[in-house]
DNA sequence: TTTCAACACGACAACGTTGTAGTAACAGTG
DNA sequence: CACTGTTACTACAACGTTGTCGTGTTGAAA
């Protein structure tokens, strides 16, 4: 078992100083070509690679980004990580991932752990508990210490930092607008209760779209789901009583449930009913029929967040111009809406 | 902006030596209670936390595990990470995640990057390209340098190290056995090309199950998919030409594609066709009909891998007793097979 | 009064790296 | 022959931490 080789070992072997070895490997003109080539050959032979930890300590930068998210077993977050990872890698950074499991305490612990030297900055999405408690001291603390933070998706206005989100309201507007363009007049909405911020925004987008097309907003076409695990009944009730020709659902699960319940009572999708969902996950892609959805573009979101963070890390400009980037959404047309 | 405080700064402020501060904070008996409490109070006030990087350099251990997987946007891998993270965290370790994107080169680069000081060990699943090339020098290299590696799911026998897998062959056997128990005689197989090790094992399980029931293995009932993104055509061809009554698919995507293609040509699931998949992910749960699958238990797999790695890290026993752990699978019955 | 331990603390090396400053040896110039 | 400049190197400090060893000051036993 040959352990990792260090400058010191190479220096001893070749009977030169550590400095000479270091400089040779960095192609310094201070070193004669003779010595330089000799050292380089030796280093190559022993597969010398500078120790990252030592470099981190010396340079006071780790080239590592900390990611803290509520859950990884969630397609959206997985795509975001994927996006972050790709951009980070291209720019020479690694990512270290911590899961809060929607717990405030774990979010705080993870953050403090990584903040003590392990990472240069953070990309994070708030846990539910954190959003509920509205306690962001751990984030503020890290920012005060000079580490940049980028919040995405589940953000807060109580912390000043860079942010990346999608324009939920506009995205919902466009989805509904698309349905109107298909000549549907009576478009149902399956949404969440209003205190879920994104649900509210998407509902607003729905209402605005109808208003702009002079279509009356009818309350009986709107279902607000309280408990996501028991959405079947209210959706079935909507289908039975209103027999809508089109539905906009504010998430993937609601959309697929609409289709399932419709099938049960003999309503065919897309022939008798069109459905558009939100969040372009696995369900939308592989359910049968596949579902037309508003894609949140997690990968792009992650990529953008990574770029913002790294830019801030590399331009230690100290300019406090924090920005909030909006990621464009995209309507992914599939089988749950009629083909034009 | 108050930067992170170091021992040196505390020492200067309190006009004592760095050693004294360090010892005070570690409750050394060498230091008088007076000084000790004073230093501790000061450290607490300024929220002193030892710098991880410096500790890593000194102790030659990072308390960080490197994870290298082909893809993160894949439910199974996400659950594995989740399992690793949980166990690692409990044992005081962080995880740093790198994606190979199924590329051999990226796998090598990531590994070399992390191996130079960033992590104490690796948990990894091989990329397709690596499995195809059968080139594992990068893994062997890392092991030779004394870093433990745990392979999971997509493993190889060409490298000696700890491994965690499910008994793919047995799991496939049981799935096919279950179909035979439902009185199906002509069971089709949708699998991958043979160099994907798990695909091969599952194929073997299929064949063994048929053999044990004295059912002839008919090549025309076996489809080996080359490119996972274009699996529709070969599957449709199978359905058209053979009209099988039951299909065992070696992954979720193949299973759902079977159902979709069947629906297109008027074959109903489960009435006309039974389908069993592999990998219990979102697709299987939410597709319509939901799919009976072999559940891989990713979280348990990840947890076990993490435990094995950390145990080896902490008992630097140098005993070369590598083991391969088998994780139990489970057949999750859903709508794509007939109810008994 | 000498001797010796206990006490409370500081100096220093080490982990691996890089960059600055210093220093021999030698050649060229006046 | 003294000065200057170049070449080719080495020494050293620093990053933040810990642990070993050294040291000066007490107080008490001999």
XYZ file of C-alpha atoms (C1' of nucleotides) in Angstrom:
740
model
C 0.000 0.000 0.000
C 1.708 3.136 -1.200
C 0.444 6.154 0.646
C -0.031 9.492 -1.032
C 3.241 11.175 -1.936
C 3.965 14.717 -0.720
C 6.313 17.465 -1.766
C 8.462 16.690 1.220
C 8.960 13.096 0.146
C 9.814 14.063 -3.386
C 12.234 16.642 -2.055
C 13.982 14.111 0.109
C 14.213 11.547 -2.682
C 15.698 14.016 -5.145
C 17.784 15.748 -2.520
C 16.440 19.222 -3.190
C 14.336 21.542 -1.077
C 10.574 21.478 -0.835
C 10.420 24.897 -2.430
C 12.325 23.655 -5.435
C 9.892 20.824 -5.911
C 6.892 23.073 -5.545
C 8.267 25.587 -7.987
C 9.310 22.955 -10.471
C 5.825 21.573 -10.562
C 4.378 25.027 -11.115
C 6.821 25.630 -13.943
C 8.602 28.480 -12.234
C 11.335 30.143 -14.261
C 13.403 30.275 -11.108
C 14.246 26.639 -11.570
C 16.636 25.306 -14.207
C 15.106 23.253 -16.930
C 17.209 20.350 -15.819
C 15.875 20.244 -12.306
C 12.386 21.115 -13.410
C 12.073 18.196 -15.778
C 13.618 15.827 -13.335
C 11.147 16.790 -10.621
C 8.202 16.685 -12.971
C 9.135 13.256 -14.203
C 9.473 11.992 -10.670
C 6.183 13.532 -9.615
C 4.419 12.005 -12.558
C 5.910 8.638 -11.845
C 4.665 8.713 -8.277
C 1.392 10.261 -9.332
C 1.787 13.301 -7.152
C -1.341 15.409 -6.651
C -1.354 18.431 -4.367
C -3.328 17.871 -1.189
C -6.625 19.712 -1.340
C -6.878 20.179 2.385
C -3.498 21.845 2.620
C -4.414 24.097 -0.285
C -7.727 24.952 1.306
C -6.034 25.910 4.529
C -3.468 28.018 2.779
C -5.766 29.727 0.327
C -8.651 30.028 2.712
C -10.979 28.676 0.104
C -12.215 25.169 -0.253
C -13.665 25.246 -3.737
C -16.637 23.496 -2.254
C -20.279 24.536 -2.182
C -22.603 23.464 0.592
C -26.098 22.459 -0.461
C -28.790 22.218 2.174
C -32.174 21.000 1.049
C -35.181 19.544 2.822
C -35.253 16.252 0.968
C -33.386 14.523 -1.760
C -35.991 11.892 -2.485
C -37.967 14.437 -4.391
C -37.534 14.772 -8.084
C -37.444 18.546 -8.119
C -34.632 18.786 -5.578
C -32.745 16.035 -7.332
C -32.854 17.986 -10.585
C -31.693 21.122 -8.798
C -28.709 19.289 -7.345
C -27.975 17.916 -10.748
C -27.961 21.443 -12.156
C -25.791 22.778 -9.378
C -23.369 19.925 -9.664
C -22.876 20.361 -13.357
C -22.167 24.074 -13.248
C -20.080 23.772 -10.101
C -17.986 21.052 -11.632
C -17.349 23.034 -14.771
C -16.112 25.882 -12.624
C -13.897 23.665 -10.516
C -16.079 23.298 -7.478
C -17.356 20.307 -5.550
C -20.654 20.077 -3.784
C -21.332 18.755 -0.349
C -24.936 17.870 0.266
C -26.791 18.009 3.558
C -30.412 17.140 4.149
C -32.534 18.955 6.678
C -35.391 16.469 6.428
C -37.684 19.463 6.852
C -36.296 19.954 10.359
C -35.185 23.351 11.603
C -32.672 21.908 14.041
C -31.013 19.736 11.474
C -30.826 22.667 9.090
C -29.045 24.733 11.739
C -26.655 21.964 12.731
C -25.729 21.189 9.161
C -25.160 24.801 8.392
C -22.923 25.405 11.387
C -21.021 22.249 10.604
C -20.283 23.258 7.042
C -19.698 26.892 7.898
C -16.600 26.145 9.934
C -14.257 25.874 7.043
C -15.799 23.125 4.974
C -17.421 25.231 2.306
C -17.026 28.618 0.670
C -20.749 29.298 0.403
C -24.225 27.844 0.486
C -27.084 27.071 -1.823
C -30.187 26.205 0.112
C -33.924 25.783 0.168
C -35.665 26.279 3.488
C -37.158 23.443 5.468
C -40.861 23.613 6.267
C -40.121 23.998 9.945
C -37.816 26.914 9.258
C -40.467 28.608 7.164
C -42.963 28.059 9.901
C -40.739 29.332 12.716
C -39.496 32.228 10.622
C -36.168 31.888 12.380
C -33.310 32.631 10.024
C -30.544 33.559 12.448
C -28.364 30.697 11.261
C -28.454 31.982 7.735
C -27.852 35.559 8.765
C -24.956 34.409 10.920
C -23.251 32.726 8.000
C -23.781 35.747 5.783
C -22.340 37.997 8.485
C -19.237 35.872 8.501
C -18.783 36.732 4.871
C -19.998 33.517 3.284
C -22.353 34.057 0.381
C -25.699 32.277 0.430
C -28.096 31.675 -2.445
C -31.652 30.692 -1.580
C -33.818 28.895 -4.108
C -37.446 27.895 -4.421
C -38.373 27.996 -0.746
C -37.035 31.407 0.105
C -37.732 34.182 2.591
C -37.714 37.927 2.321
C -36.356 38.234 5.831
C -32.805 37.479 4.714
C -30.921 39.642 2.276
C -29.054 37.506 -0.195
C -29.198 36.241 -3.747
C -32.257 34.198 -4.629
C -33.533 32.067 -7.470
C -37.207 31.311 -7.913
C -39.711 30.683 -10.616
C -42.479 33.110 -11.400
C -45.318 30.963 -10.107
C -48.050 33.386 -10.932
C -46.904 33.965 -14.491
C -46.387 30.270 -15.034
C -49.927 29.485 -13.904
C -51.217 32.325 -16.034
C -49.588 30.874 -19.112
C -50.929 27.401 -18.464
C -54.479 28.667 -18.116
C -53.991 30.971 -21.054
C -52.991 27.965 -23.088
C -56.190 26.151 -22.125
C -58.247 29.193 -23.097
C -56.431 29.207 -26.413
C -57.688 25.663 -26.930
C -61.175 27.119 -26.666
C -61.989 25.927 -23.199
C -64.251 28.290 -21.304
C -64.899 26.380 -18.146
C -61.557 25.613 -16.596
C -61.468 24.073 -13.162
C -58.671 24.695 -10.677
C -57.331 22.140 -8.211
C -55.127 23.988 -5.814
C -53.892 24.064 -2.226
C -55.195 26.102 0.664
C -54.095 29.704 0.485
C -51.397 29.697 3.136
C -49.135 27.593 0.959
C -47.364 30.469 -0.748
C -46.783 28.864 -4.118
C -50.341 27.523 -4.195
C -51.670 31.004 -3.609
C -49.524 32.492 -6.354
C -50.599 29.855 -8.830
C -54.221 30.428 -7.909
C -53.741 34.130 -8.541
C -52.279 33.366 -11.932
C -55.323 31.271 -12.771
C -57.681 34.050 -11.748
C -55.760 36.691 -13.641
C -55.743 34.631 -16.805
C -59.505 34.135 -16.654
C -60.074 37.822 -15.935
C -57.926 38.877 -18.855
C -60.017 36.716 -21.139
C -63.281 37.963 -19.627
C -64.150 34.522 -18.367
C -66.015 34.621 -15.071
C -64.283 32.956 -12.137
C -66.707 30.413 -10.723
C -66.092 29.217 -7.183
C -67.671 25.857 -7.805
C -64.882 25.136 -10.308
C -62.194 25.745 -7.705
C -61.143 23.035 -5.270
C -58.729 23.873 -2.484
C -57.167 20.701 -1.131
C -56.411 20.736 2.569
C -54.621 17.439 2.972
C -52.497 16.337 0.066
C -52.749 12.701 1.116
C -56.521 12.733 0.802
C -57.125 14.582 -2.415
C -59.132 11.846 -4.123
C -62.545 12.665 -2.652
C -62.709 16.399 -3.362
C -61.360 15.842 -6.853
C -63.892 13.090 -7.543
C -66.629 15.370 -6.262
C -65.525 18.134 -8.617
C -65.526 15.786 -11.571
C -68.924 14.352 -10.750
C -70.702 17.578 -10.082
C -69.152 19.945 -12.597
C -67.905 17.669 -15.372
C -65.283 20.269 -16.367
C -63.701 20.002 -19.784
C -60.354 21.283 -18.557
C -58.476 21.317 -15.269
C -55.428 23.188 -14.133
C -53.812 21.471 -11.145
C -51.136 23.226 -9.119
C -49.008 20.160 -8.723
C -48.223 16.858 -10.263
C -49.989 14.735 -7.715
C -53.264 16.621 -8.088
C -52.994 16.296 -11.851
C -52.448 12.574 -11.848
C -55.207 12.118 -9.303
C -57.585 14.038 -11.558
C -56.823 11.656 -14.387
C -57.195 8.582 -12.210
C -60.521 9.709 -10.794
C -61.738 10.707 -14.232
C -60.900 7.292 -15.604
C -62.869 5.691 -12.808
C -66.089 7.381 -13.869
C -65.527 6.893 -17.554
C -64.173 10.312 -18.427
C -61.375 9.918 -20.933
C -58.291 12.095 -21.001
C -57.692 13.978 -23.214
C -60.811 13.271 -25.283
C -63.352 14.353 -22.645
C -61.081 16.237 -20.275
C -57.823 18.157 -20.607
C -55.427 18.358 -17.669
C -52.414 20.549 -17.071
C -50.246 20.053 -14.022
C -47.349 21.856 -12.374
C -43.850 20.548 -11.627
C -42.402 18.417 -14.337
C -41.535 15.253 -12.517
C -41.455 11.583 -13.154
C -45.163 11.227 -12.591
C -46.068 13.607 -15.374
C -43.689 11.959 -17.769
C -44.637 8.394 -17.191
C -48.240 8.363 -16.186
C -50.595 7.179 -18.826
C -51.580 9.414 -20.511
C -48.499 11.530 -19.882
C -49.371 14.902 -18.462
C -48.910 18.349 -19.939
C -47.235 20.399 -17.214
C -45.559 23.605 -16.305
C -41.934 22.581 -15.986
C -40.075 24.167 -13.118
C -36.772 23.503 -14.702
C -34.942 22.445 -11.594
C -31.701 21.865 -13.427
C -31.666 25.389 -14.768
C -32.561 26.699 -11.347
C -29.676 24.833 -9.784
C -27.310 25.891 -12.509
C -28.283 29.507 -12.100
C -27.922 29.333 -8.335
C -24.472 27.798 -8.673
C -23.427 30.458 -11.127
C -24.633 33.245 -8.874
C -22.823 31.801 -5.893
C -19.549 31.173 -7.659
C -19.603 34.573 -9.319
C -19.956 36.132 -5.926
C -17.175 33.968 -4.542
C -14.733 34.826 -7.272
C -15.503 38.524 -7.535
C -14.880 39.431 -3.930
C -16.282 42.711 -4.952
C -18.040 43.268 -1.668
C -20.809 44.926 -3.602
C -24.012 44.228 -1.796
C -26.231 44.239 -4.858
C -28.276 41.156 -4.139
C -30.514 40.005 -6.959
C -33.470 37.668 -7.251
C -33.429 35.747 -10.485
C -36.579 34.438 -12.058
C -36.313 31.167 -13.916
C -38.512 30.869 -16.906
C -40.952 28.017 -16.805
C -41.977 26.102 -19.800
C -45.193 24.417 -20.750
C -44.321 20.848 -21.663
C -47.047 19.543 -23.950
C -47.943 15.905 -23.569
C -50.886 13.600 -23.945
C -53.251 15.018 -21.338
C -54.147 17.959 -23.573
C -55.439 17.744 -27.162
C -52.903 17.986 -29.940
C -53.383 21.074 -32.038
C -18.972 41.714 8.931
C -17.195 39.800 11.653
C -14.950 37.164 10.234
C -14.498 33.787 11.838
C -12.477 33.977 15.043
C -9.371 31.821 15.505
C -7.377 30.626 18.462
C -4.710 33.141 17.640
C -7.116 36.046 17.862
C -8.528 34.877 21.158
C -4.991 34.417 22.473
C -4.044 37.931 21.489
C -7.177 39.450 23.010
C -6.731 37.686 26.322
C -2.950 38.039 26.291
C -2.215 34.362 26.682
C -0.616 31.848 24.325
C -2.408 29.935 21.619
C -1.666 26.712 23.466
C -3.398 27.985 26.544
C -6.490 28.850 24.586
C -6.551 25.508 22.836
C -6.114 23.631 26.080
C -8.690 25.706 27.901
C -11.270 24.922 25.296
C -10.526 21.234 25.535
C -10.828 21.354 29.313
C -7.242 20.438 29.958
C -6.289 20.065 33.618
C -3.065 21.847 32.815
C -4.904 25.137 32.846
C -6.176 26.857 36.007
C -9.897 27.053 36.386
C -9.648 30.793 36.307
C -8.033 31.003 32.917
C -10.078 28.151 31.601
C -13.416 29.747 32.356
C -12.280 33.108 31.102
C -11.199 31.656 27.780
C -14.330 29.553 27.439
C -16.550 32.525 28.095
C -14.699 34.604 25.557
C -14.837 31.820 22.981
C -18.532 31.372 23.500
C -19.128 35.080 23.178
C -17.342 35.214 19.866
C -18.886 31.935 18.775
C -15.581 30.223 18.248
C -15.686 26.974 16.317
C -12.542 25.081 15.418
C -11.737 25.224 11.740
C -12.522 21.923 10.078
C -9.900 22.310 7.418
C -7.120 22.820 9.920
C -8.317 19.822 11.876
C -8.466 17.735 8.745
C -4.938 18.651 7.862
C -3.667 17.904 11.322
C -5.580 14.708 11.915
C -5.305 13.473 8.370
C -8.959 12.676 8.339
C -11.739 14.756 6.925
C -14.796 13.087 8.407
C -16.236 13.270 4.938
C -17.455 10.514 2.670
C -17.314 10.805 -1.086
C -20.302 9.485 -2.994
C -19.969 8.890 -6.697
C -23.066 7.804 -8.529
C -24.105 7.802 -12.169
C -27.174 9.990 -11.754
C -29.035 11.737 -9.023
C -32.229 12.303 -10.954
C -33.145 8.745 -10.395
C -35.312 7.746 -7.493
C -33.259 4.755 -6.489
C -30.008 6.672 -6.214
C -31.751 9.473 -4.379
C -32.999 7.043 -1.757
C -29.534 5.552 -1.413
C -28.032 8.980 -0.813
C -30.727 9.653 1.696
C -29.818 6.477 3.542
C -26.108 7.222 3.428
C -26.618 10.764 4.615
C -28.656 9.771 7.586
C -26.234 7.180 8.903
C -23.192 9.302 8.078
C -24.644 12.260 9.899
C -25.398 10.256 12.980
C -21.800 9.122 13.047
C -20.435 12.618 12.557
C -19.646 12.467 8.887
C -20.565 14.672 5.959
C -21.146 13.512 2.444
C -19.847 15.039 -0.711
C -21.696 13.993 -3.823
C -20.304 13.707 -7.308
C -22.145 12.611 -10.408
C -20.503 10.639 -13.149
C -23.413 11.052 -15.543
C -22.655 7.520 -16.665
C -19.327 8.709 -18.014
C -16.125 6.848 -17.282
C -13.992 9.939 -17.601
C -16.083 11.961 -15.220
C -16.037 9.124 -12.746
C -12.251 9.028 -12.856
C -11.873 12.792 -12.595
C -14.250 13.043 -9.676
C -12.558 10.238 -7.905
C -9.085 11.669 -8.311
C -10.354 15.050 -7.230
C -11.867 13.759 -4.027
C -9.062 11.328 -3.344
C -6.499 14.076 -2.879
C -7.439 14.864 0.657
C -11.093 15.754 0.401
C -12.600 12.534 1.671
C -11.701 9.627 3.887
C -13.393 7.034 1.747
C -15.841 6.365 -1.040
C -19.257 4.916 -1.586
C -19.927 4.429 -5.235
C -21.965 2.810 -7.947
C -20.308 2.287 -11.296
C -21.198 4.246 -14.395
C -22.365 2.331 -17.419
C -19.305 3.309 -19.347
C -17.068 2.017 -16.581
C -18.894 -1.279 -16.547
C -18.551 -1.487 -20.275
C -14.848 -0.658 -20.361
C -14.149 -2.858 -17.358
C -11.476 -0.373 -16.389
C -11.299 -0.004 -12.643
C -7.768 1.283 -12.195
C -9.020 4.477 -10.589
C -10.786 2.522 -7.901
C -7.875 0.184 -7.340
C -5.578 3.192 -7.124
C -7.634 4.767 -4.382
C -7.787 1.509 -2.454
C -4.023 1.100 -2.791
C -3.585 4.492 -1.224
C -5.391 3.178 1.807
C -8.790 4.724 1.297
C -11.658 2.320 1.843
C -14.242 2.001 -0.914
C -17.723 0.514 -0.702
C -19.401 -0.377 -3.976
C -23.154 -0.686 -4.163
C -25.700 -1.862 -6.699
C -23.587 -1.571 -9.818
C -20.511 -3.389 -8.664
C -17.690 -5.399 -10.158
C -15.865 -8.502 -9.038
C -12.622 -7.170 -10.447
C -12.048 -4.957 -7.418
C -11.616 -6.305 -3.924
C -13.529 -4.152 -1.473
C -16.699 -4.075 0.581
C -19.891 -4.268 -1.425
C -23.597 -3.898 -0.865
C -26.042 -5.293 -3.349
C -29.424 -6.761 -3.530
C -29.641 -10.314 -4.622
C -30.687 -9.333 -8.107
C -30.834 -12.839 -9.392
C -32.923 -14.097 -6.487
C -35.207 -11.088 -6.633
C -35.814 -11.600 -10.326
C -36.308 -15.277 -9.720
C -39.000 -14.570 -7.169
C -40.786 -12.098 -9.406
C -40.875 -14.573 -12.277
C -41.778 -17.353 -9.882
C -44.699 -15.257 -8.737
C -45.878 -14.861 -12.321
C -45.580 -18.600 -12.883
C -47.632 -19.084 -9.733
C -50.340 -17.018 -11.394
C -50.355 -19.680 -14.090
C -48.533 -17.723 -16.759
C -46.454 -19.910 -19.013
C -45.220 -17.450 -21.582
C -43.442 -14.750 -19.699
C -41.559 -12.147 -21.660
C -38.458 -10.398 -20.393
C -37.513 -6.809 -21.068
C -33.947 -6.326 -19.968
C -30.766 -4.407 -20.670
C -27.770 -5.446 -22.664
C -25.604 -7.920 -20.817
C -22.732 -5.675 -19.765
C -24.968 -3.915 -17.283
C -24.256 -6.256 -14.411
C -27.607 -5.988 -12.675
C -29.413 -6.462 -15.959
C -27.450 -9.613 -16.557
C -28.175 -10.967 -13.065
C -31.864 -10.262 -13.358
C -31.885 -11.947 -16.721
C -30.214 -14.982 -15.134
C -32.855 -15.028 -12.404
C -35.556 -15.025 -15.054
C -33.941 -17.898 -16.874
C -33.415 -19.928 -13.719
C -37.003 -19.467 -12.635
C -38.252 -20.688 -15.983
C -35.859 -23.607 -15.967
C -36.914 -24.654 -12.495
C -40.507 -24.749 -13.655
C -39.596 -26.587 -16.829
C -40.738 -23.722 -18.979
C -38.650 -23.350 -22.119
C -36.749 -20.097 -22.471
C -37.742 -18.621 -25.800
C -35.406 -15.997 -27.232
C -38.203 -14.279 -29.083
C -39.735 -13.409 -25.707
C -36.557 -11.662 -24.560
C -35.822 -8.088 -25.504
C -32.467 -6.539 -24.638
C -32.695 -2.765 -24.725
C -29.564 -0.982 -25.865
C -30.565 2.619 -25.380
C -32.858 3.327 -22.485
C -34.119 6.516 -24.115
C -35.415 4.620 -27.097
C -37.053 1.610 -25.587
C -40.488 2.167 -27.098
C -39.840 0.554 -30.477
C -38.400 -2.766 -29.333
C -41.059 -3.088 -26.660
C -43.843 -2.314 -29.112
C -42.376 -4.885 -31.476
C -42.393 -7.502 -28.741
C -46.000 -6.802 -27.873
C -47.135 -6.854 -31.469
C -45.356 -9.992 -32.517
C -45.574 -12.132 -29.413
C -48.655 -10.838 -27.556
C -47.276 -12.124 -24.230
C -49.627 -12.491 -21.286
C -46.991 -11.514 -18.743
C -43.849 -9.431 -18.765
C -41.036 -9.110 -16.309
C -39.168 -5.844 -16.842
C -35.800 -5.258 -15.185
C -36.549 -1.673 -14.326
C -39.361 0.731 -13.747
C -39.042 2.568 -16.990
C -39.245 -0.570 -19.068
C -42.290 -1.651 -17.083
C -44.194 1.563 -17.569
C -43.234 1.661 -21.208
C -44.633 -1.828 -21.634
C -47.935 -0.682 -20.206
C -48.028 2.421 -22.371
C -47.258 0.571 -25.541
C -49.766 -2.120 -24.637
C -52.480 0.497 -24.129
C -51.720 1.945 -27.535
C -52.558 -1.269 -29.285
C -55.541 -2.054 -27.137
C -53.968 -4.488 -24.736
C -55.311 -3.827 -21.255
C -53.262 -4.173 -18.056
C -53.803 -6.254 -15.980
C -56.722 -7.914 -17.792
C -54.834 -8.919 -20.936
C -51.293 -8.490 -19.724
C -49.536 -8.648 -16.351
C -46.426 -6.598 -15.735
C -43.870 -6.749 -12.965
C -41.111 -4.170 -12.764
C -37.989 -3.695 -10.746
C -37.046 -0.681 -8.553
C -39.844 0.686 -6.471
C -39.911 4.311 -7.491
C -42.366 7.068 -8.102
C -43.299 5.759 -11.513
C -44.457 2.437 -10.180
C -46.495 4.076 -7.474
C -48.252 6.689 -9.532
C -48.574 5.282 -12.977
C -51.980 4.136 -13.943
C -52.376 1.256 -13.305
C -49.805 1.245 -10.533
C -47.097 -1.309 -11.074
C -46.197 -4.414 -9.123
C -42.455 -4.237 -8.547
C -39.456 -5.646 -6.792
C -38.554 -3.017 -4.214
C -34.837 -2.395 -3.876
C -34.857 -0.614 -0.546
C -32.361 2.055 -1.489
C -32.340 3.772 1.872
C -31.373 0.597 3.679
C -28.734 -0.062 1.068
C -27.236 3.383 1.540
C -27.354 3.121 5.304
C -25.626 -0.224 5.246
C -22.953 1.048 2.874
C -22.288 4.047 5.087
C -22.022 1.873 8.158
C -19.574 -0.473 6.464
C -17.413 2.380 5.286
C -17.315 4.206 8.584
C -16.654 1.030 10.530
C -13.671 0.401 8.343
C -12.508 3.979 8.729
C -12.657 3.923 12.483
C -11.229 0.463 13.041
C -7.994 0.939 11.152
C -7.630 -2.704 11.692
C -5.980 -3.310 8.377
C -7.787 -6.596 8.246
C -8.558 -7.321 4.680
C -11.755 -9.242 5.326
C -13.925 -7.673 2.689
C -17.572 -8.629 2.777
C -20.486 -8.358 0.393
C -23.762 -7.594 2.101
C -27.053 -8.604 0.581
C -30.070 -6.354 1.096
C -33.408 -8.085 1.115
C -35.874 -7.158 -1.621
C -39.612 -7.276 -1.450
C -42.305 -7.836 -4.062
C -44.750 -4.930 -3.807
C -48.081 -6.033 -5.271
C -50.075 -3.391 -7.130
C -52.525 -3.054 -9.966
C -50.437 -4.298 -12.895
C -50.835 -7.912 -11.824
C -54.138 -9.714 -11.222
C -55.435 -9.809 -7.679
C -55.546 -13.321 -6.314
C 18.309 25.703 53.270
C 18.097 22.485 49.772
C 15.328 19.423 46.834
C 11.481 18.140 44.407
C 6.989 17.850 42.885
C 2.956 20.210 41.393
C 1.106 23.794 38.921
C 0.218 26.939 35.098
C 1.584 28.274 31.268
C 4.481 29.078 26.722
C 7.410 27.477 22.784
C 7.590 24.606 19.129
C 6.800 21.114 15.689
C 3.822 19.061 12.677
C 0.118 18.413 8.943
C 1.156 20.016 3.160
C 1.310 23.824 0.531
C 2.863 28.394 -1.665
C 5.176 32.792 -2.106
C 8.501 36.001 -0.488
C 12.869 36.910 0.849
C 17.423 35.579 1.240
C 21.951 33.624 -0.470
C 25.594 31.399 -2.595
C 28.108 30.966 -7.105
C 29.340 32.921 -11.169
C 29.689 36.093 -15.240
C 30.145 40.567 -16.986
C 31.356 45.528 -16.571
C 34.144 49.514 -15.558
C 39.591 44.122 -8.309
C 35.309 45.865 -6.735
C 30.659 46.234 -8.195
C 26.375 44.631 -10.274
C 23.280 41.374 -12.092
C 21.767 36.912 -13.075
C 21.004 32.142 -12.081
C 19.486 28.525 -9.274
C 18.501 27.366 -5.550
C 17.076 27.234 -0.011
C 14.948 29.117 4.229
C 11.093 30.644 6.291
C 6.513 32.172 7.377
C 1.858 31.451 7.061
C -2.851 29.062 7.049
C -5.364 26.919 12.204
C -4.985 23.333 15.077
C -3.158 19.959 18.703
C 0.064 17.703 21.647
C 4.663 17.187 23.483
C 8.112 19.153 25.790
C 10.242 22.807 28.316
C 10.227 26.316 32.034
C 9.528 29.496 35.732
C 7.099 29.881 40.031
C 5.258 28.151 44.001
C 4.799 25.307 48.306
C 6.143 21.597 51.054
C 8.967 17.860 52.608
C 13.682 16.539 54.002
